[in-house]
Coordinates of C-alpha atoms in Angstrom, one line a residue:
M8 CA -131.5 30.9 -129.5
P9 CA -127.8 28.7 -128.9
R10 CA -127.0 25.8 -131.0
L11 CA -125.9 22.8 -129.5
P12 CA -122.8 21.6 -131.1
A13 CA -123.9 18.8 -133.2
D14 CA -125.5 21.8 -135.2
C15 CA -122.8 23.9 -135.3
E16 CA -123.2 23.1 -139.5
T17 CA -119.8 26.2 -139.2
M18 CA -116.8 27.5 -137.7
D19 CA -119.1 30.6 -137.2
H20 CA -121.5 28.8 -135.6
V21 CA -118.9 26.8 -133.0
R22 CA -117.2 30.3 -133.0
A23 CA -120.2 32.5 -132.1
E24 CA -121.5 29.9 -129.2
I25 CA -117.8 29.6 -127.7
D26 CA -117.8 33.6 -127.2
R27 CA -122.0 33.0 -125.9
L28 CA -120.4 31.0 -123.5
D29 CA -117.0 33.0 -122.1
D30 CA -119.9 35.9 -122.0
A31 CA -121.5 33.7 -119.2
L32 CA -118.5 32.9 -117.8
V33 CA -117.2 36.4 -117.2
D34 CA -120.0 37.1 -115.8
L35 CA -120.6 34.0 -113.3
I36 CA -116.8 35.1 -112.2
A37 CA -117.7 38.6 -111.8
E38 CA -120.5 37.8 -109.3
R39 CA -117.9 35.6 -107.4
F40 CA -115.5 38.2 -107.7
T41 CA -118.2 40.0 -105.8
Y42 CA -118.5 37.4 -103.0
V43 CA -114.7 37.5 -102.5
E44 CA -114.5 41.5 -102.5
R45 CA -117.1 40.8 -99.3
A46 CA -115.0 38.1 -97.4
W47 CA -112.0 40.3 -97.3
Q48 CA -114.1 43.1 -95.5
L49 CA -115.2 40.3 -93.3
K50 CA -111.4 39.3 -92.2
T51 CA -108.9 40.8 -90.1
Q52 CA -105.3 39.8 -91.4
P53 CA -104.0 39.1 -94.6
R54 CA -103.2 35.4 -93.2
D55 CA -107.0 35.4 -93.3
A56 CA -107.1 35.8 -96.9
T57 CA -105.1 32.1 -97.4
V58 CA -108.0 28.4 -95.3
P59 CA -106.5 25.6 -96.8
W60 CA -109.0 23.5 -95.6
R61 CA -111.9 25.7 -97.6
I62 CA -109.7 25.4 -101.0
Q63 CA -109.6 22.3 -100.8
Q64 CA -113.5 21.5 -99.9
V65 CA -113.8 24.0 -102.6
I66 CA -111.5 21.8 -105.3
D67 CA -112.7 18.8 -104.1
R68 CA -116.3 20.0 -104.1
V69 CA -115.3 21.2 -108.4
R70 CA -113.8 17.8 -109.3
R71 CA -116.4 15.7 -108.4
R72 CA -118.7 18.4 -110.9
A73 CA -116.7 18.2 -113.2
A74 CA -116.2 14.5 -113.3
E75 CA -120.3 15.0 -113.2
R76 CA -120.7 17.1 -116.3
D77 CA -117.9 14.4 -118.1
L78 CA -115.5 17.8 -118.0
P79 CA -111.5 16.5 -117.6
P80 CA -111.3 17.0 -113.0
D81 CA -107.7 17.5 -114.0
L82 CA -109.0 20.5 -116.2
A83 CA -111.5 22.3 -113.8
E84 CA -109.1 21.9 -110.6
A85 CA -106.2 23.9 -112.5
L86 CA -109.1 26.3 -114.2
W87 CA -110.3 26.9 -110.1
R88 CA -106.9 27.1 -109.1
Q89 CA -105.5 29.7 -110.7
M90 CA -108.2 31.7 -109.9
I91 CA -108.3 31.0 -106.3
G92 CA -104.7 31.8 -106.6
W93 CA -105.0 35.0 -107.6
F94 CA -108.8 35.4 -105.6
V95 CA -106.4 35.1 -102.6
Q96 CA -103.7 37.4 -103.0
Y97 CA -105.8 39.7 -103.5
E98 CA -107.5 39.2 -100.4
E99 CA -103.9 39.4 -99.0
E100 CA -103.4 43.0 -100.7
K101 CA -106.5 44.7 -99.6
L102 CA -105.8 42.9 -95.9
S103 CA -102.5 44.6 -95.7
Q104 CA -103.1 48.4 -97.1
R105 CA -106.1 48.7 -94.8
Q106 CA -103.8 47.5 -91.9
D107 CA -100.9 49.7 -93.0
D108 CA -103.8 52.7 -93.7
E109 CA -105.2 51.4 -90.4
K110 CA -101.3 52.4 -89.1
L111 CA -101.4 56.3 -89.9

């Protein structure tokens, strides 16, 4: 059963809870990745991977949510920009590869 931070009496307790949360975060990012995987399949050109208005929409929403949860919005934004950047690069590569395969 998860412990609240105040109920952690040792560093082992704290580490166990951080590990539990890390596992949950990886699971959620893996689920998000399945949608990114589908997104590139629905796009046609590598340039379609970057949608600036959508990126800003996501960042704005994440910053609001972070503030609501007493998480520094700058931290949330930095994490999401890193993740989005990786996903955009992934989509560009997949779309370019598909274009190359279609030329053969």
